[in-house]
Amino acid sequence: MAGRLSGKVAIVTGGGQGVGRGIARIFLREGAKVLITGRTPDKLEAAVAALKAEGGEAAWIAGTAGVRADAEAAVARAVELFGGLDILVNNAQTSKPGTMFEDTDDALFALTIESGLYGTFQLMQAAIPHMKDKGGSIINFGSYEGIHGGVGFAAYAATKEAIRGLSRTAARELGKHKIRVNVICPAALSPIAEQWVKDFPEEAEKVMKLVALGYLGDCEKDIGPAALFLASEDSRYVTGQTINVDGGQMML
């Protein structure tokens, strides 16, 4: 039986580990051809080797989120290898959790904004021309820390809320082309989250008390299915929305 993404081509940024890798794995399992991006070639190569071992077509290209030339190169590579582009997942983000507002300098603020907001913006612009004639799905990433305003997350919160605003406007403008734009706010035990829990155990304990289901999600089993829903025709009438996939941490 054909998968829910059979015949589709997807780009997943930050696909070498964590949430990005979990999403790429589910997309491949559902029939998509997937290009993953990231900064570390060795990590990407290993991830693609593991993905291919499970079956399906996968490839990688190294690049830095927030560099327009790298965004354009990623889209061009997906089109060259797989013949088009249907799904874009903007998951990549550089951040330094636990940095207080007064200690956030211009360099950290710029790095966080550029990797998240600029990276998302640039990849969306590069992808849109390849989706206009047939429609497509763009999945961006926000955060509970942005909506809530988490302590030690000034640059990150600002970035993630900017991404949500960008996504809503893009959804309105691109709807006429049947391009859907939605946001996932995840709570997942990614490598960055694991390190944050180790570095800030007291703050992590406070956060965990707010998660109704009592645990941080699995990158593939918990976050992946939400991305699959938004990428597939099951969500053909859903756009401009934020979905909190966080075990009941944020309830709106």
Short mmCIF file of C-alpha atoms in Angstrom, two decimals:
data_model
loop_
_atom_site.label_atom_id
_atom_site.label_comp_id
_atom_site.label_asym_id
_atom_site.label_seq_id
_atom_site.Cartn_x
_atom_site.Cartn_y
_atom_site.Cartn_z
CA MET A 1 0.00 0.00 0.00
CA ALA A 2 1.32 3.43 -0.94
CA GLY A 3 2.36 5.72 1.88
CA ARG A 4 0.66 8.99 2.71
CA LEU A 5 3.55 10.92 1.11
CA SER A 6 4.09 8.66 -1.87
CA GLY A 7 5.58 10.60 -4.78
CA LYS A 8 6.32 13.69 -2.65
CA VAL A 9 9.68 15.41 -2.22
CA ALA A 10 10.61 16.95 1.13
CA ILE A 11 13.41 19.05 2.58
CA VAL A 12 13.99 18.73 6.33
CA THR A 13 16.46 21.20 7.82
CA GLY A 14 18.44 20.16 10.86
CA GLY A 15 17.83 16.58 9.75
CA GLY A 16 21.04 15.08 11.09
CA GLN A 17 19.69 14.59 14.61
CA GLY A 18 16.78 15.06 16.96
CA VAL A 19 13.41 16.25 15.71
CA GLY A 20 14.60 16.73 12.14
CA ARG A 21 15.92 13.20 11.88
CA GLY A 22 12.76 11.79 13.45
CA ILE A 23 10.60 13.62 10.92
CA ALA A 24 12.80 12.57 8.00
CA ARG A 25 12.49 8.94 9.08
CA ILE A 26 8.69 9.04 9.17
CA PHE A 27 8.50 10.88 5.85
CA LEU A 28 10.66 8.22 4.19
CA ARG A 29 8.57 5.46 5.68
CA GLU A 30 5.48 7.11 4.19
CA GLY A 31 6.97 7.22 0.70
CA ALA A 32 8.58 10.67 0.41
CA LYS A 33 11.98 11.36 -1.07
CA VAL A 34 13.86 13.39 1.52
CA LEU A 35 16.78 15.81 1.46
CA ILE A 36 18.17 16.68 4.88
CA THR A 37 20.34 19.69 5.64
CA GLY A 38 22.61 20.72 8.48
CA ARG A 39 26.01 22.16 9.30
CA THR A 40 27.99 18.96 9.88
CA PRO A 41 28.68 16.75 6.83
CA ASP A 42 29.75 13.70 8.87
CA LYS A 43 26.54 13.78 10.90
CA LEU A 44 24.40 14.21 7.79
CA GLU A 45 26.17 11.43 5.92
CA ALA A 46 25.67 9.02 8.83
CA ALA A 47 22.00 9.99 9.13
CA VAL A 48 21.36 9.42 5.42
CA ALA A 49 23.14 6.07 5.50
CA ALA A 50 20.88 4.97 8.36
CA LEU A 51 17.78 6.27 6.60
CA LYS A 52 18.64 4.53 3.34
CA ALA A 53 19.26 1.28 5.20
CA GLU A 54 15.56 1.30 6.13
CA GLY A 55 14.55 1.80 2.50
CA GLY A 56 13.60 4.86 0.51
CA GLU A 57 15.43 7.68 -1.21
CA ALA A 58 17.36 10.16 0.92
CA ALA A 59 20.20 12.60 0.37
CA TRP A 60 21.96 15.39 2.23
CA ILE A 61 23.51 18.77 1.62
CA ALA A 62 25.54 20.76 4.12
CA GLY A 63 24.64 24.37 4.78
CA THR A 64 24.12 26.99 7.45
CA ALA A 65 20.61 28.16 8.30
CA GLY A 66 20.42 31.90 7.70
CA VAL A 67 22.75 31.93 4.68
CA ARG A 68 20.61 32.60 1.61
CA ALA A 69 23.01 30.91 -0.81
CA ASP A 70 22.81 27.71 1.25
CA ALA A 71 19.00 27.85 1.28
CA GLU A 72 18.89 28.25 -2.47
CA ALA A 73 21.43 25.46 -2.92
CA ALA A 74 19.35 23.08 -0.81
CA VAL A 75 16.21 23.69 -2.85
CA ALA A 76 18.12 23.39 -6.12
CA ARG A 77 19.63 20.10 -4.93
CA ALA A 78 16.25 18.62 -4.03
CA VAL A 79 14.82 19.59 -7.40
CA GLU A 80 17.88 18.25 -9.22
CA LEU A 81 17.86 14.90 -7.42
CA PHE A 82 14.15 14.26 -7.05
CA GLY A 83 12.45 16.39 -9.69
CA GLY A 84 10.56 18.90 -7.56
CA LEU A 85 9.62 20.02 -4.07
CA ASP A 86 6.36 19.48 -2.19
CA ILE A 87 7.19 19.75 1.51
CA LEU A 88 9.52 22.03 3.44
CA VAL A 89 10.24 21.49 7.14
CA ASN A 90 12.11 24.39 8.73
CA ASN A 91 13.42 22.75 11.88
CA ALA A 92 17.02 24.03 12.10
CA GLN A 93 17.77 26.46 14.93
CA THR A 94 20.89 27.52 16.79
CA SER A 95 20.35 28.74 20.35
CA LYS A 96 21.92 28.93 23.78
CA PRO A 97 19.21 28.09 26.32
CA GLY A 98 19.67 29.47 29.80
CA THR A 99 21.14 32.81 28.76
CA MET A 100 19.41 35.52 30.76
CA PHE A 101 18.07 38.62 29.05
CA GLU A 102 20.69 40.96 30.56
CA ASP A 103 23.47 38.57 29.50
CA THR A 104 22.28 38.21 25.89
CA ASP A 105 24.72 40.10 23.70
CA ASP A 106 24.29 41.22 20.09
CA ALA A 107 26.28 38.27 18.75
CA LEU A 108 24.06 35.64 20.40
CA PHE A 109 20.88 37.52 19.48
CA ALA A 110 21.97 37.78 15.85
CA LEU A 111 23.01 34.11 15.68
CA THR A 112 19.68 32.95 17.09
CA ILE A 113 17.60 35.20 14.84
CA GLU A 114 19.62 34.44 11.73
CA SER A 115 19.56 30.67 12.11
CA GLY A 116 15.86 30.53 13.00
CA LEU A 117 13.97 33.45 11.48
CA TYR A 118 16.24 34.24 8.54
CA GLY A 119 16.80 30.56 7.80
CA THR A 120 13.05 29.93 7.74
CA PHE A 121 12.33 33.03 5.66
CA GLN A 122 15.03 32.32 3.08
CA LEU A 123 14.13 28.67 2.58
CA MET A 124 10.45 29.54 2.21
CA GLN A 125 11.27 32.07 -0.48
CA ALA A 126 13.49 29.57 -2.30
CA ALA A 127 10.85 26.83 -2.11
CA ILE A 128 7.73 28.76 -3.12
CA PRO A 129 8.41 28.93 -6.90
CA HIS A 130 8.53 25.12 -6.99
CA MET A 131 5.19 24.80 -5.18
CA LYS A 132 3.11 27.48 -6.91
CA ASP A 133 1.79 25.31 -9.74
CA LYS A 134 0.81 22.31 -7.62
CA GLY A 135 0.54 23.44 -4.00
CA GLY A 136 2.66 22.33 -1.10
CA SER A 137 3.12 22.22 2.65
CA ILE A 138 5.53 24.35 4.66
CA ILE A 139 6.03 23.36 8.29
CA ASN A 140 7.84 25.84 10.51
CA PHE A 141 8.83 25.51 14.14
CA GLY A 142 7.81 27.70 17.04
CA SER A 143 8.19 26.99 20.74
CA TYR A 144 6.40 26.96 24.06
CA GLU A 145 9.22 29.19 25.29
CA GLY A 146 8.17 31.84 22.77
CA ILE A 147 4.46 31.75 23.61
CA HIS A 148 5.08 31.50 27.35
CA GLY A 149 8.18 33.69 27.56
CA GLY A 150 10.55 31.25 29.22
CA VAL A 151 13.27 32.40 31.63
CA GLY A 152 16.66 32.28 29.91
CA PHE A 153 15.18 32.19 26.41
CA ALA A 154 15.09 35.85 25.33
CA ALA A 155 16.66 35.51 21.87
CA TYR A 156 15.06 32.13 21.26
CA ALA A 157 11.58 33.29 22.31
CA ALA A 158 11.82 36.37 20.09
CA THR A 159 12.90 34.22 17.16
CA LYS A 160 10.17 31.64 17.55
CA GLU A 161 7.39 34.19 17.91
CA ALA A 162 8.69 36.00 14.82
CA ILE A 163 8.50 32.71 12.92
CA ARG A 164 4.87 32.28 13.96
CA GLY A 165 4.02 35.77 12.72
CA LEU A 166 5.84 35.19 9.45
CA SER A 167 4.00 31.90 9.00
CA ARG A 168 0.55 33.42 9.45
CA THR A 169 1.19 36.14 6.88
CA ALA A 170 2.68 33.64 4.43
CA ALA A 171 -0.34 31.35 4.89
CA ARG A 172 -2.70 34.18 3.92
CA GLU A 173 -0.67 35.25 0.91
CA LEU A 174 0.10 31.76 -0.40
CA GLY A 175 -3.30 30.18 0.11
CA LYS A 176 -4.32 31.08 -3.44
CA HIS A 177 -1.53 28.79 -4.65
CA LYS A 178 -2.71 25.94 -2.37
CA ILE A 179 0.50 26.30 -0.38
CA ARG A 180 -0.22 25.67 3.28
CA VAL A 181 1.96 27.10 6.06
CA ASN A 182 1.69 25.83 9.62
CA VAL A 183 3.75 25.80 12.82
CA ILE A 184 4.59 23.05 15.28
CA CYS A 185 5.60 23.93 18.83
CA PRO A 186 7.18 20.71 20.13
CA ALA A 187 8.33 19.46 23.47
CA ALA A 188 10.83 16.77 22.56
CA LEU A 189 13.87 15.24 24.15
CA SER A 190 16.24 16.32 21.40
CA PRO A 191 20.03 16.50 22.00
CA ILE A 192 19.73 20.23 22.77
CA ALA A 193 16.87 19.59 25.20
CA GLU A 194 18.81 16.79 26.89
CA GLN A 195 21.75 19.14 27.46
CA TRP A 196 19.47 21.86 28.79
CA VAL A 197 17.94 19.43 31.28
CA LYS A 198 21.44 18.51 32.49
CA ASP A 199 22.63 22.12 32.70
CA PHE A 200 19.50 23.57 34.32
CA PRO A 201 17.86 20.77 36.34
CA GLU A 202 15.82 23.08 38.58
CA GLU A 203 14.30 24.98 35.66
CA ALA A 204 13.74 21.72 33.82
CA GLU A 205 11.86 20.31 36.79
CA LYS A 206 9.55 23.34 36.80
CA VAL A 207 8.86 22.86 33.09
CA MET A 208 8.16 19.15 33.50
CA LYS A 209 5.50 19.90 36.11
CA LEU A 210 3.60 21.81 33.40
CA VAL A 211 3.52 18.85 30.99
CA ALA A 212 0.15 17.16 31.55
CA LEU A 213 1.31 13.82 30.15
CA GLY A 214 4.41 13.89 32.34
CA TYR A 215 7.23 13.43 29.85
CA LEU A 216 9.11 15.13 27.03
CA GLY A 217 8.17 13.63 23.70
CA ASP A 218 10.10 11.31 21.43
CA CYS A 219 11.40 13.12 18.35
CA GLU A 220 10.10 10.48 15.96
CA LYS A 221 7.15 8.84 17.69
CA ASP A 222 5.57 11.98 19.14
CA ILE A 223 6.64 14.91 16.94
CA GLY A 224 6.98 13.02 13.66
CA PRO A 225 3.29 12.08 13.29
CA ALA A 226 2.21 15.71 13.70
CA ALA A 227 4.59 16.73 10.92
CA LEU A 228 3.27 13.87 8.80
CA PHE A 229 -0.29 15.11 9.30
CA LEU A 230 0.65 18.64 8.23
CA ALA A 231 2.66 17.36 5.24
CA SER A 232 -0.06 15.04 3.96
CA GLU A 233 -3.44 15.54 2.33
CA ASP A 234 -5.03 14.78 5.70
CA SER A 235 -4.47 18.46 6.54
CA ARG A 236 -5.46 19.86 3.14
CA TYR A 237 -7.81 22.38 4.83
CA VAL A 238 -5.39 23.43 7.59
CA THR A 239 -3.20 26.51 7.19
CA GLY A 240 -1.93 29.37 9.30
CA GLN A 241 -2.20 27.29 12.47
CA THR A 242 0.07 26.57 15.42
CA ILE A 243 -0.11 23.02 16.77
CA ASN A 244 1.34 22.49 20.23
CA VAL A 245 2.75 18.96 20.27
CA ASP A 246 3.96 19.12 23.84
CA GLY A 247 2.07 16.69 26.04
CA GLY A 248 -0.24 19.43 27.29
CA GLN A 249 2.41 21.94 28.32
CA MET A 250 0.72 24.86 26.57
CA MET A 251 -3.07 24.85 26.33
CA LEU A 252 -4.68 27.64 24.34
#
